[in-house]
Amino acid sequence: ENDLYMSTLKLGQIDEDEYFGRVLYDELVAILKNIKTEHRKDKTTSDGAMIDNLMKELEDAQKLEGSADEKKIRTALKTIGINYDKLTEDERKLIKKILYKTAMLKPGTLAGNRGKHRR
């Protein structure tokens, strides 16, 4: 009987990174669709290919393996033509170190750093 309750509890658990990644993704897609709809007839608006491309990249990022930070890094590198999978482990560490100095990533956001405070 206890096993049934424990199994039910385990099935009800949600991965925090996946949840917030999905919430963020849904919000970004809604914002992009709204922008596209509101500015469709503007003279300075493109045909929408750039927004469609960005939405596709966001969808592709959601399907990737890894943490939310790794997904952000992969997406950022892809936009400048760098394949994350072809980087060495040292190069990946260096890029993470550099990107933690930006607003894109903040130190302590990786799952292994949760609850640790810098002194």
PDB file of C-alpha atoms in Angstrom:
ATOM      1  CA  GLU A   1       0.000   0.000   0.000  1.00  0.00           C
ATOM      2  CA  ASN A   2       2.864   2.412   0.827  1.00  0.00           C
ATOM      3  CA  ASP A   3       4.491   1.551  -2.506  1.00  0.00           C
ATOM      4  CA  LEU A   4       1.403   2.778  -4.338  1.00  0.00           C
ATOM      5  CA  TYR A   5       1.511   6.122  -2.504  1.00  0.00           C
ATOM      6  CA  MET A   6       5.265   6.503  -3.074  1.00  0.00           C
ATOM      7  CA  SER A   7       4.916   5.632  -6.752  1.00  0.00           C
ATOM      8  CA  THR A   8       2.134   8.180  -7.110  1.00  0.00           C
ATOM      9  CA  LEU A   9       4.245  10.857  -5.410  1.00  0.00           C
ATOM     10  CA  LYS A  10       7.245  10.113  -7.625  1.00  0.00           C
ATOM     11  CA  LEU A  11       5.111  10.328 -10.768  1.00  0.00           C
ATOM     12  CA  GLY A  12       3.752  13.688  -9.619  1.00  0.00           C
ATOM     13  CA  GLN A  13       7.180  15.298  -9.310  1.00  0.00           C
ATOM     14  CA  ILE A  14       8.114  17.932 -11.877  1.00  0.00           C
ATOM     15  CA  ASP A  15      11.639  18.759 -13.059  1.00  0.00           C
ATOM     16  CA  GLU A  16      12.095  22.425 -12.159  1.00  0.00           C
ATOM     17  CA  ASP A  17      14.348  23.285 -15.134  1.00  0.00           C
ATOM     18  CA  GLU A  18      12.000  21.647 -17.624  1.00  0.00           C
ATOM     19  CA  TYR A  19       8.947  23.349 -16.102  1.00  0.00           C
ATOM     20  CA  PHE A  20      10.419  26.849 -16.141  1.00  0.00           C
ATOM     21  CA  GLY A  21      11.981  26.255 -19.553  1.00  0.00           C
ATOM     22  CA  ARG A  22       8.568  25.319 -20.924  1.00  0.00           C
ATOM     23  CA  VAL A  23       6.862  28.297 -19.255  1.00  0.00           C
ATOM     24  CA  LEU A  24       9.497  30.644 -20.690  1.00  0.00           C
ATOM     25  CA  TYR A  25       9.191  29.041 -24.127  1.00  0.00           C
ATOM     26  CA  ASP A  26       5.384  29.400 -24.127  1.00  0.00           C
ATOM     27  CA  GLU A  27       5.629  33.064 -23.110  1.00  0.00           C
ATOM     28  CA  LEU A  28       8.242  33.858 -25.763  1.00  0.00           C
ATOM     29  CA  VAL A  29       6.212  32.180 -28.512  1.00  0.00           C
ATOM     30  CA  ALA A  30       3.090  34.114 -27.469  1.00  0.00           C
ATOM     31  CA  ILE A  31       5.034  37.400 -27.490  1.00  0.00           C
ATOM     32  CA  LEU A  32       6.555  36.668 -30.908  1.00  0.00           C
ATOM     33  CA  LYS A  33       3.169  35.757 -32.380  1.00  0.00           C
ATOM     34  CA  ASN A  34       1.658  38.941 -30.951  1.00  0.00           C
ATOM     35  CA  ILE A  35       4.467  41.077 -32.395  1.00  0.00           C
ATOM     36  CA  LYS A  36       4.096  39.373 -35.767  1.00  0.00           C
ATOM     37  CA  THR A  37       0.320  39.900 -35.812  1.00  0.00           C
ATOM     38  CA  GLU A  38       0.438  43.529 -34.655  1.00  0.00           C
ATOM     39  CA  HIS A  39       3.117  44.569 -37.137  1.00  0.00           C
ATOM     40  CA  ARG A  40       2.186  42.469 -40.143  1.00  0.00           C
ATOM     41  CA  LYS A  41       1.131  45.496 -42.249  1.00  0.00           C
ATOM     42  CA  ASP A  42       3.890  47.901 -41.191  1.00  0.00           C
ATOM     43  CA  LYS A  43       6.031  49.190 -44.069  1.00  0.00           C
ATOM     44  CA  THR A  44       9.219  48.364 -42.196  1.00  0.00           C
ATOM     45  CA  THR A  45       8.186  44.825 -41.238  1.00  0.00           C
ATOM     46  CA  SER A  46       9.806  41.888 -43.016  1.00  0.00           C
ATOM     47  CA  ASP A  47       7.827  39.015 -44.436  1.00  0.00           C
ATOM     48  CA  GLY A  48       8.023  37.254 -41.069  1.00  0.00           C
ATOM     49  CA  ALA A  49      10.738  34.797 -42.030  1.00  0.00           C
ATOM     50  CA  MET A  50      13.024  36.025 -39.249  1.00  0.00           C
ATOM     51  CA  ILE A  51      10.351  35.550 -36.566  1.00  0.00           C
ATOM     52  CA  ASP A  52       9.428  32.150 -37.992  1.00  0.00           C
ATOM     53  CA  ASN A  53      13.110  31.189 -37.918  1.00  0.00           C
ATOM     54  CA  LEU A  54      13.458  32.369 -34.307  1.00  0.00           C
ATOM     55  CA  MET A  55      10.339  30.432 -33.289  1.00  0.00           C
ATOM     56  CA  LYS A  56      11.739  27.308 -34.980  1.00  0.00           C
ATOM     57  CA  GLU A  57      15.030  27.748 -33.115  1.00  0.00           C
ATOM     58  CA  LEU A  58      13.132  28.056 -29.818  1.00  0.00           C
ATOM     59  CA  GLU A  59      11.190  24.885 -30.599  1.00  0.00           C
ATOM     60  CA  ASP A  60      14.409  23.069 -31.544  1.00  0.00           C
ATOM     61  CA  ALA A  61      16.054  24.240 -28.309  1.00  0.00           C
ATOM     62  CA  GLN A  62      13.223  22.723 -26.264  1.00  0.00           C
ATOM     63  CA  LYS A  63      13.893  19.326 -27.853  1.00  0.00           C
ATOM     64  CA  LEU A  64      17.612  19.358 -27.002  1.00  0.00           C
ATOM     65  CA  GLU A  65      19.130  17.284 -24.237  1.00  0.00           C
ATOM     66  CA  GLY A  66      20.761  19.020 -21.295  1.00  0.00           C
ATOM     67  CA  SER A  67      20.076  21.685 -18.722  1.00  0.00           C
ATOM     68  CA  ALA A  68      18.256  24.950 -19.392  1.00  0.00           C
ATOM     69  CA  ASP A  69      21.634  26.739 -19.429  1.00  0.00           C
ATOM     70  CA  GLU A  70      23.041  24.310 -21.999  1.00  0.00           C
ATOM     71  CA  LYS A  71      19.984  24.875 -24.194  1.00  0.00           C
ATOM     72  CA  LYS A  72      20.527  28.639 -23.988  1.00  0.00           C
ATOM     73  CA  ILE A  73      24.210  28.228 -24.826  1.00  0.00           C
ATOM     74  CA  ARG A  74      23.478  25.922 -27.781  1.00  0.00           C
ATOM     75  CA  THR A  75      20.899  28.369 -29.162  1.00  0.00           C
ATOM     76  CA  ALA A  76      23.192  31.382 -28.747  1.00  0.00           C
ATOM     77  CA  LEU A  77      26.100  29.590 -30.416  1.00  0.00           C
ATOM     78  CA  LYS A  78      23.884  28.375 -33.246  1.00  0.00           C
ATOM     79  CA  THR A  79      22.897  31.960 -34.083  1.00  0.00           C
ATOM     80  CA  ILE A  80      26.560  32.809 -34.667  1.00  0.00           C
ATOM     81  CA  GLY A  81      27.288  29.597 -36.560  1.00  0.00           C
ATOM     82  CA  ILE A  82      29.042  27.508 -33.899  1.00  0.00           C
ATOM     83  CA  ASN A  83      28.051  23.858 -33.425  1.00  0.00           C
ATOM     84  CA  TYR A  84      28.082  23.133 -29.668  1.00  0.00           C
ATOM     85  CA  ASP A  85      28.528  19.399 -30.269  1.00  0.00           C
ATOM     86  CA  LYS A  86      31.824  19.961 -32.107  1.00  0.00           C
ATOM     87  CA  LEU A  87      33.395  21.873 -29.200  1.00  0.00           C
ATOM     88  CA  THR A  88      35.855  20.193 -26.867  1.00  0.00           C
ATOM     89  CA  GLU A  89      35.006  19.942 -23.177  1.00  0.00           C
ATOM     90  CA  ASP A  90      37.548  22.704 -22.438  1.00  0.00           C
ATOM     91  CA  GLU A  91      35.948  24.977 -25.053  1.00  0.00           C
ATOM     92  CA  ARG A  92      32.492  24.333 -23.577  1.00  0.00           C
ATOM     93  CA  LYS A  93      33.727  25.218 -20.093  1.00  0.00           C
ATOM     94  CA  LEU A  94      35.360  28.401 -21.400  1.00  0.00           C
ATOM     95  CA  ILE A  95      32.203  29.485 -23.222  1.00  0.00           C
ATOM     96  CA  LYS A  96      30.086  28.827 -20.108  1.00  0.00           C
ATOM     97  CA  LYS A  97      32.542  30.863 -18.048  1.00  0.00           C
ATOM     98  CA  ILE A  98      32.313  33.748 -20.525  1.00  0.00           C
ATOM     99  CA  LEU A  99      28.517  33.607 -20.844  1.00  0.00           C
ATOM    100  CA  TYR A 100      28.077  33.660 -17.061  1.00  0.00           C
ATOM    101  CA  LYS A 101      29.423  37.208 -17.283  1.00  0.00           C
ATOM    102  CA  THR A 102      26.432  38.200 -19.415  1.00  0.00           C
ATOM    103  CA  ALA A 103      22.802  38.728 -18.511  1.00  0.00           C
ATOM    104  CA  MET A 104      21.974  35.561 -20.470  1.00  0.00           C
ATOM    105  CA  LEU A 105      23.304  33.229 -17.776  1.00  0.00           C
ATOM    106  CA  LYS A 106      23.783  33.835 -14.096  1.00  0.00           C
ATOM    107  CA  PRO A 107      26.170  31.859 -11.867  1.00  0.00           C
ATOM    108  CA  GLY A 108      24.390  29.339  -9.695  1.00  0.00           C
ATOM    109  CA  THR A 109      21.625  28.592 -12.198  1.00  0.00           C
ATOM    110  CA  LEU A 110      22.931  25.133 -13.058  1.00  0.00           C
ATOM    111  CA  ALA A 111      21.261  22.366 -11.067  1.00  0.00           C
ATOM    112  CA  GLY A 112      24.528  21.478  -9.322  1.00  0.00           C
ATOM    113  CA  ASN A 113      24.860  24.978  -7.913  1.00  0.00           C
ATOM    114  CA  ARG A 114      21.392  25.305  -6.393  1.00  0.00           C
ATOM    115  CA  GLY A 115      21.434  26.521  -2.840  1.00  0.00           C
ATOM    116  CA  LYS A 116      25.106  27.451  -2.891  1.00  0.00           C
ATOM    117  CA  HIS A 117      25.842  31.059  -2.132  1.00  0.00           C
ATOM    118  CA  ARG A 118      28.937  32.966  -3.165  1.00  0.00           C
ATOM    119  CA  ARG A 119      30.867  34.608  -0.405  1.00  0.00           C
TER     120      ARG A 119
END
